[in-house]
Short mmCIF file of C-alpha atoms in Angstrom, two decimals:
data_model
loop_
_atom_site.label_atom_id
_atom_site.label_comp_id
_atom_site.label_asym_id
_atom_site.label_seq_id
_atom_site.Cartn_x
_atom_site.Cartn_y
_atom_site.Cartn_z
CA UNK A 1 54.98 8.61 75.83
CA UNK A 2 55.91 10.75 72.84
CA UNK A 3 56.42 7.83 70.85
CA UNK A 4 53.01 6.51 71.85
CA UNK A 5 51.48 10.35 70.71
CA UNK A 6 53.60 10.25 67.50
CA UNK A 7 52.35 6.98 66.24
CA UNK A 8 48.84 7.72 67.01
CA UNK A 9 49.23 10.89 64.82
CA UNK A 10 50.60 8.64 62.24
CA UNK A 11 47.54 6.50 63.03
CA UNK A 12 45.16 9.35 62.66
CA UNK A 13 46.95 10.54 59.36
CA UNK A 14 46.90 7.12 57.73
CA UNK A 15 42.73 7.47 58.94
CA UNK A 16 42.37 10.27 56.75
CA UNK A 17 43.82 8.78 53.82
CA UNK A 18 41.37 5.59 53.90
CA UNK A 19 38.43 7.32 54.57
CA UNK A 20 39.14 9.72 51.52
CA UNK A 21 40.09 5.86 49.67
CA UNK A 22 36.28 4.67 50.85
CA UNK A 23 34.91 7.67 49.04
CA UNK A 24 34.84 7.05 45.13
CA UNK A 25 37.69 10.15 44.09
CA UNK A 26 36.90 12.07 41.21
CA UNK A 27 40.57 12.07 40.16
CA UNK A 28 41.57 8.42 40.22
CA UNK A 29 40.55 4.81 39.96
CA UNK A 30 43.63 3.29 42.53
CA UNK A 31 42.28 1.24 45.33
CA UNK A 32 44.25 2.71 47.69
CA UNK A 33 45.04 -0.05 50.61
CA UNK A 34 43.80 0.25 54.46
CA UNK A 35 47.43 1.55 55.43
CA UNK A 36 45.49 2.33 58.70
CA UNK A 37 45.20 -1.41 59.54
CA UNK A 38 47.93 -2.49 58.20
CA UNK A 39 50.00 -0.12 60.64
CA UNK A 40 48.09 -0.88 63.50
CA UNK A 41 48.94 -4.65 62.54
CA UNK A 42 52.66 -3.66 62.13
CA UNK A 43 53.02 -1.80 65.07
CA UNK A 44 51.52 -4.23 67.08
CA UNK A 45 53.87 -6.77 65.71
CA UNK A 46 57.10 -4.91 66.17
CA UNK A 47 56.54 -1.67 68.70
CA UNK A 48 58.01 1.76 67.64
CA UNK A 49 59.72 3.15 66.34
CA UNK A 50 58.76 2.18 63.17
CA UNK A 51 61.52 3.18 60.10
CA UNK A 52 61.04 2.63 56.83
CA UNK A 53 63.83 1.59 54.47
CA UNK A 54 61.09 1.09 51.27
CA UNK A 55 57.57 1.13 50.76
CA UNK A 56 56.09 -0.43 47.43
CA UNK A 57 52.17 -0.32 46.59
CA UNK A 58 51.30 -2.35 43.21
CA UNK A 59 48.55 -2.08 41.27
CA UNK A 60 46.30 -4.22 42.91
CA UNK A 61 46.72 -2.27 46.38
CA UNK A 62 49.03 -4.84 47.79
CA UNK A 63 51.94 -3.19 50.45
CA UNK A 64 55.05 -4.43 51.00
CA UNK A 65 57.14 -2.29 53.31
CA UNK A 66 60.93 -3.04 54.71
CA UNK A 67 61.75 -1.72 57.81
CA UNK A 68 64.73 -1.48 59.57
CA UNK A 69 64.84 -4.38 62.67
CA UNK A 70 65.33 -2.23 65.80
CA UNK A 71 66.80 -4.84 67.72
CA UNK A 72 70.01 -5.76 64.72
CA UNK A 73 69.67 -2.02 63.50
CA UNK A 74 72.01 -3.70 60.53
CA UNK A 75 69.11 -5.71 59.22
CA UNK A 76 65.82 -5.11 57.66
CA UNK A 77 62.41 -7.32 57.39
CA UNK A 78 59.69 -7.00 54.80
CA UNK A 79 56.10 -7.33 55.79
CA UNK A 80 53.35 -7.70 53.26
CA UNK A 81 49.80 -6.21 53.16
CA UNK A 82 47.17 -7.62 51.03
CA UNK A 83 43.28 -7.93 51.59
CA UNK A 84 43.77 -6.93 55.36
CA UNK A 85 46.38 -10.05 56.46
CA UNK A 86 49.71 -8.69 56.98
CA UNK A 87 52.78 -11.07 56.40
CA UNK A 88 55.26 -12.36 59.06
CA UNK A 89 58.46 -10.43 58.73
CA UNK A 90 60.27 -11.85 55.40
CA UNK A 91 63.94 -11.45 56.41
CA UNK A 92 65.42 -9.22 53.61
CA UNK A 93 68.85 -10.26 51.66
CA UNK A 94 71.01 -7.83 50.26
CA UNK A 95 73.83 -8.81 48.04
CA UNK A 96 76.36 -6.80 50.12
CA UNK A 97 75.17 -6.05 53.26
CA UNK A 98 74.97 -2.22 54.21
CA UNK A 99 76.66 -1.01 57.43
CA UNK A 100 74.25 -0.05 60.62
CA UNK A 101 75.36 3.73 59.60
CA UNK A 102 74.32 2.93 55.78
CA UNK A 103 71.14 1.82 56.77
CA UNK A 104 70.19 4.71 59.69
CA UNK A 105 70.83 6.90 57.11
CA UNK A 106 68.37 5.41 54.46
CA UNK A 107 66.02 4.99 56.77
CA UNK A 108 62.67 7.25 56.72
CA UNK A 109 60.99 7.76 60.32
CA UNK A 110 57.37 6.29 59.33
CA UNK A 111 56.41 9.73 61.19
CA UNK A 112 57.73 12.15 59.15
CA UNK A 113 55.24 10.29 56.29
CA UNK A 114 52.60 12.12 55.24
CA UNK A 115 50.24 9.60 53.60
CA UNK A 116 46.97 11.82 53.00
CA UNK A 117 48.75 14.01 50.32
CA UNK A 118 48.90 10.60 48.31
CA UNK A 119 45.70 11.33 46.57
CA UNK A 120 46.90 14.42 45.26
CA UNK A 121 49.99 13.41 43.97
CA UNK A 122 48.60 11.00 41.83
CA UNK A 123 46.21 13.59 40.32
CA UNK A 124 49.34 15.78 40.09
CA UNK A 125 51.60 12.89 38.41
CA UNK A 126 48.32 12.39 36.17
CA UNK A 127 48.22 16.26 34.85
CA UNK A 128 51.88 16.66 34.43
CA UNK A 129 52.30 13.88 32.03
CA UNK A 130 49.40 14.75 30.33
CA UNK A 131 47.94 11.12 31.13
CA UNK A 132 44.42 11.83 32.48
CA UNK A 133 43.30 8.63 32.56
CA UNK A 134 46.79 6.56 33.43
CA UNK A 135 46.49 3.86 36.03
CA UNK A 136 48.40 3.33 38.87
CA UNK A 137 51.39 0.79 38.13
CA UNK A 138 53.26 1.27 41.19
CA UNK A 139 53.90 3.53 44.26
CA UNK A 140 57.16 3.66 45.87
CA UNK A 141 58.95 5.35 48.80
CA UNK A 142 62.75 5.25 48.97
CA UNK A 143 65.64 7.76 49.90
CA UNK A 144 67.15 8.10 46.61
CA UNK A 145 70.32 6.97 47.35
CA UNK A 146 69.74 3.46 47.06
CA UNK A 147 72.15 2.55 44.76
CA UNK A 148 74.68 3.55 46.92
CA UNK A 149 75.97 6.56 45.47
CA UNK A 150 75.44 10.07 46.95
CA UNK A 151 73.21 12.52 45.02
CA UNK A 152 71.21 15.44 44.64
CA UNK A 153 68.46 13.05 45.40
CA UNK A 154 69.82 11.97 48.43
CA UNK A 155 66.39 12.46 49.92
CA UNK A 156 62.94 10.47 50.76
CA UNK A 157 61.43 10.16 46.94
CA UNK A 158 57.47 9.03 46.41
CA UNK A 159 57.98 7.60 42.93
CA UNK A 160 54.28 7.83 40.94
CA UNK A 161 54.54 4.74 38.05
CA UNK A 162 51.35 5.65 36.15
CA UNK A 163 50.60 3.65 32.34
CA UNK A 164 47.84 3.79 29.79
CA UNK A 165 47.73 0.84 26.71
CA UNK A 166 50.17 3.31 24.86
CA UNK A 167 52.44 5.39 27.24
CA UNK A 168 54.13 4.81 30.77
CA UNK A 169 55.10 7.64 33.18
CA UNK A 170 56.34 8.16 36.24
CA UNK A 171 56.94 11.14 38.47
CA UNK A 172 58.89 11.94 41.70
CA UNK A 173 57.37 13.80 44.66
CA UNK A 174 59.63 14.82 47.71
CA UNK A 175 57.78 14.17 51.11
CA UNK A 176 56.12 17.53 51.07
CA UNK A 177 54.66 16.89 47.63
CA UNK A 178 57.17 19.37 45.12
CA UNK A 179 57.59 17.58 42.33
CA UNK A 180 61.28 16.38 41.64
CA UNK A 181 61.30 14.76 38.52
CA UNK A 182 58.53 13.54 35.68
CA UNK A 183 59.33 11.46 32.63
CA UNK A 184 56.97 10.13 30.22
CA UNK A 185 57.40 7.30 27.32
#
């Protein structure tokens, strides 16, 4: 039962952040995806919990998320989002194969995500490089310790790729929005 009320706060977060996506924003041009129906799709698909090893959103709006297979806790599937069809899982291969520990600890409990401070961040990643009218490139979500090695960013990192036809920039947001990191061409 709390898993049932945790994912429908999710549900109701993810809500919020495509209704404000329906609304023209002042601050941003991104078509920002119905994450709402994609994770009603996804949850449907493969129950809850739901953990997130990476979340990617291009340009174009299109989602492809890896999440950790509950069942072989070792392994983890993609699933694609584009135009409101969501992909079957897309079995993911890793050149060496991470150990169930490596992978519960990269992990990100989809309810600890906060999607409707998205919006802001972009405005934020667009005033801190000085790039007011930068595009979206890409979006990710990672714990930054995917290469393996421990660091100080051994933490859940939204990565903001922004461009304009003569600079790139990206910037790097903890969960809670504090910006980590911002480095401009």
């Amino acid at each position: 039962m709390l898993i049932c009320r945790s994912l429908f706060v999710v549900l109701l977060a993810f809500a919020g952040i495509t209704a404000n996506a329906a609304d023209p924003p002042a601050a941003t041009d991104y078509a920002w995806p119905n994450l709402t129906d994609f994770l009603k799709q996804l949850i449907a698909k493969v129950g809850a919990p739901v953990k997130v090893y990476k979340l990617t959103m291009d340009r174009d709006g299109k989602v492809d998320l890896w999440i950790q297979d509950q069942h072989k806790r070792d392994l983890v599937d993609s699933y694609e989002y584009e135009h409101g069809a969501m992909s079957d899982a897309i079995p993911v291969k890793f050149e060496h194969y991470p150990s169930i520990e490596a992978v519960d600890h990269h992990v990100i409990e989809l309810t600890t995500i906060d999607f409707q401070r998205l919006p802001a961040m972009l405005a934020t990643a667009k005033t801190k490089l000085g790039l007011p009218d930068a595009r979206v490139f890409r979006i990710e979500l990672e714990r930054g310790d995917s290469s393996g090695f421990l660091s100080y960013s051994d933490i859940p990192i939204w990565t903001f790729h922004i461009d304009t036809p003569r600079h790139d920039g990206s910037v790097e947001f903890s969960l809670d929005g504090k910006v980590l990191n911002a480095d401009k061409d």
